[in-house]
Short mmCIF file of C-alpha atoms in Angstrom, two decimals:
data_model
loop_
_atom_site.label_atom_id
_atom_site.label_comp_id
_atom_site.label_asym_id
_atom_site.label_seq_id
_atom_site.Cartn_x
_atom_site.Cartn_y
_atom_site.Cartn_z
CA MET A 1 7.89 -27.22 -5.16
CA ALA A 2 9.06 -30.63 -3.97
CA ALA A 3 8.53 -33.73 -6.06
CA ASP A 4 5.06 -35.27 -5.83
CA PRO A 5 5.34 -37.72 -2.89
CA SER A 6 3.00 -40.17 -4.61
CA LEU A 7 5.59 -40.57 -7.36
CA GLY A 8 8.47 -41.07 -4.92
CA ALA A 9 11.86 -39.48 -4.60
CA ILE A 10 14.54 -39.69 -7.24
CA ARG A 11 18.10 -40.89 -7.02
CA PHE A 12 20.93 -40.05 -9.35
CA ARG A 13 23.38 -42.27 -11.15
CA THR A 14 25.90 -41.67 -13.88
CA MET A 15 24.65 -41.98 -17.43
CA GLY A 16 26.22 -44.66 -19.58
CA GLY A 17 26.05 -45.70 -23.20
CA LEU A 18 23.32 -48.22 -22.43
CA ASP A 19 21.08 -45.36 -21.26
CA LEU A 20 21.20 -43.48 -24.56
CA ASP A 21 18.14 -45.09 -26.16
CA ASN A 22 16.00 -44.01 -23.19
CA VAL A 23 17.67 -40.60 -22.90
CA VAL A 24 17.13 -39.82 -26.59
CA LYS A 25 13.51 -41.02 -26.37
CA ILE A 26 12.82 -38.75 -23.37
CA GLU A 27 14.57 -35.82 -25.05
CA THR A 28 12.67 -36.32 -28.33
CA GLU A 29 9.29 -36.55 -26.59
CA SER A 30 10.01 -33.44 -24.48
CA TYR A 31 11.49 -30.94 -26.96
CA GLU A 32 10.62 -29.73 -30.46
CA LEU A 33 14.34 -29.55 -31.24
CA PRO A 34 15.99 -32.22 -29.07
CA TRP A 35 19.66 -33.00 -28.71
CA LEU A 36 20.82 -35.73 -31.06
CA ARG A 37 22.16 -39.06 -29.87
CA ARG A 38 25.59 -38.03 -31.17
CA THR A 39 25.59 -34.99 -28.86
CA PHE A 40 25.01 -37.21 -25.83
CA GLU A 41 27.70 -39.62 -27.05
CA ASP A 42 30.12 -36.68 -27.36
CA CYS A 43 29.33 -35.58 -23.79
CA LEU A 44 30.01 -39.09 -22.49
CA THR A 45 33.26 -39.30 -24.47
CA ALA A 46 34.37 -35.89 -23.18
CA SER A 47 33.78 -37.10 -19.60
CA TYR A 48 31.20 -34.42 -18.84
CA GLU A 49 29.03 -34.99 -15.79
CA CYS A 50 26.13 -36.93 -17.32
CA TRP A 51 23.42 -37.94 -14.87
CA ILE A 52 20.22 -39.93 -14.88
CA GLY A 53 17.43 -39.24 -12.39
CA GLU A 54 15.26 -42.25 -11.66
CA LEU A 55 12.57 -43.10 -9.17
CA LEU A 56 14.05 -44.41 -5.96
CA GLY A 57 13.70 -48.13 -5.40
CA ARG A 58 12.94 -48.98 -9.01
CA GLU A 59 15.10 -50.51 -11.73
CA GLU A 60 12.93 -50.33 -14.87
CA PRO A 61 13.88 -47.99 -17.75
CA ASP A 62 10.39 -46.44 -17.54
CA ASP A 63 11.34 -45.18 -14.08
CA ILE A 64 13.88 -42.73 -15.49
CA VAL A 65 12.34 -39.30 -14.92
CA GLY A 66 15.03 -37.19 -16.53
CA HIS A 67 18.66 -36.39 -17.12
CA GLY A 68 21.16 -33.57 -16.81
CA ILE A 69 24.53 -32.75 -18.35
CA LEU A 70 27.10 -30.58 -16.58
CA HIS A 71 30.58 -29.47 -17.62
CA VAL A 72 32.98 -28.17 -14.98
CA LYS A 73 36.30 -26.61 -15.87
CA ALA A 74 38.50 -24.62 -13.50
CA ASP A 75 36.07 -22.70 -11.30
CA GLU A 76 33.19 -22.52 -13.79
CA ALA A 77 30.33 -24.91 -14.36
CA HIS A 78 28.05 -24.99 -17.39
CA LEU A 79 24.65 -26.63 -17.16
CA LEU A 80 24.38 -27.91 -20.74
CA ASN A 81 21.15 -29.89 -20.72
CA ILE A 82 18.33 -30.80 -18.40
CA CYS A 83 15.27 -32.73 -19.43
CA VAL A 84 12.35 -34.23 -17.54
CA LYS A 85 10.20 -36.92 -19.13
CA LYS A 86 6.95 -35.42 -20.39
CA GLN A 87 4.79 -37.62 -18.11
CA SER A 88 6.87 -36.55 -15.07
CA GLN A 89 6.89 -32.80 -15.70
CA GLY A 90 5.31 -30.53 -13.13
CA CYS A 91 6.22 -32.80 -10.20
CA GLY A 92 9.38 -31.02 -9.02
CA PHE A 93 11.86 -33.36 -10.68
CA GLY A 94 13.40 -30.55 -12.74
CA ARG A 95 14.18 -28.71 -9.50
CA ASP A 96 15.67 -31.91 -8.08
CA ILE A 97 17.92 -32.37 -11.11
CA VAL A 98 19.07 -28.75 -11.13
CA GLY A 99 19.74 -28.91 -7.39
CA TYR A 100 21.80 -32.07 -7.80
CA LEU A 101 23.86 -30.53 -10.61
CA ILE A 102 24.48 -27.42 -8.50
CA GLU A 103 25.80 -29.63 -5.69
CA ARG A 104 28.01 -31.55 -8.15
CA ALA A 105 29.43 -28.26 -9.45
CA LYS A 106 30.18 -27.06 -5.93
CA ALA A 107 31.84 -30.38 -5.07
CA LYS A 108 34.11 -29.97 -8.11
CA GLY A 109 35.16 -26.48 -6.97
CA ALA A 110 33.06 -24.33 -9.30
CA LYS A 111 32.41 -20.79 -8.10
CA THR A 112 29.87 -19.85 -10.78
CA MET A 113 27.39 -21.87 -12.84
CA PHE A 114 26.25 -20.70 -16.27
CA LEU A 115 23.55 -21.82 -18.67
CA GLU A 116 21.65 -20.68 -21.73
CA VAL A 117 17.87 -20.86 -21.98
CA ARG A 118 15.40 -19.98 -24.70
CA PRO A 119 13.32 -16.87 -23.95
CA SER A 120 10.29 -18.93 -25.07
CA ASN A 121 10.91 -21.56 -22.35
CA GLY A 122 8.99 -19.87 -19.57
CA ILE A 123 8.83 -22.93 -17.31
CA ALA A 124 12.62 -23.38 -17.34
CA ARG A 125 13.16 -19.65 -16.83
CA GLU A 126 10.89 -19.72 -13.76
CA LEU A 127 12.77 -22.70 -12.36
CA TYR A 128 16.19 -21.12 -12.89
CA ASP A 129 15.01 -17.82 -11.39
CA SER A 130 13.61 -19.62 -8.34
CA VAL A 131 16.99 -21.21 -7.53
CA GLY A 132 18.87 -17.94 -7.94
CA PHE A 133 20.09 -17.76 -11.55
CA ARG A 134 20.20 -14.22 -12.96
CA GLN A 135 20.42 -13.08 -16.56
CA ILE A 136 23.84 -11.67 -17.47
CA GLY A 137 23.60 -11.54 -21.26
CA ILE A 138 22.02 -12.62 -24.52
CA ARG A 139 23.48 -14.80 -27.27
CA LYS A 140 21.79 -13.61 -30.48
CA GLY A 141 20.50 -16.43 -32.68
CA TYR A 142 21.97 -19.06 -30.34
CA TYR A 143 19.33 -21.77 -30.74
CA PRO A 144 17.91 -23.35 -33.88
CA ALA A 145 14.16 -22.80 -34.09
CA LEU A 146 11.44 -24.21 -36.31
CA LYS A 147 11.56 -20.92 -38.20
CA GLY A 148 15.05 -19.42 -38.14
CA ARG A 149 16.95 -18.93 -34.88
CA GLU A 150 16.11 -17.98 -31.30
CA ASP A 151 18.25 -16.02 -28.88
CA GLY A 152 19.73 -17.66 -25.82
CA LEU A 153 19.50 -15.89 -22.48
CA VAL A 154 22.76 -16.33 -20.57
CA LEU A 155 22.14 -16.95 -16.88
CA ALA A 156 24.62 -17.23 -14.01
CA LEU A 157 24.45 -18.45 -10.43
CA SER A 158 27.10 -17.72 -7.81
CA LEU A 159 28.06 -20.90 -5.97
CA ASP A 160 30.11 -19.14 -3.30
CA GLY A 161 27.15 -18.57 -0.96
CA ASP A 162 25.23 -21.04 1.22
#
């Protein structure tokens, strides 16, 4: 599904340290077990691909609709985090962010993109399936959960096609 035209299109820009308050707020409002600020700081320090998606033609922090973190090394890309602001979910922005990160991975020479997703995250699993990711494994007890641990499904997408 394309983004809701009444909300506008999104553009992407690199994430910087000044974005972290908004990024952490969005992450905390969207997930039961969000990434910590320190994790985002580490990604920025490590020079991972850290991106902000914001509504086109707007400059206010409230116009940030989400973010994504990508790590590319050699010919492999790892989608580490994607988050869409709670109020903007269901409008196609998650698909836009994933699509942008796929294009970034291809531009950096990646042949395969990997990610982990919680089995309980049905919406994300549907999105990843719809763009061609396929399950290739399971990481037992990969994610912290409110009660114990949750497995991580390992998904892969070949970037050689298209």
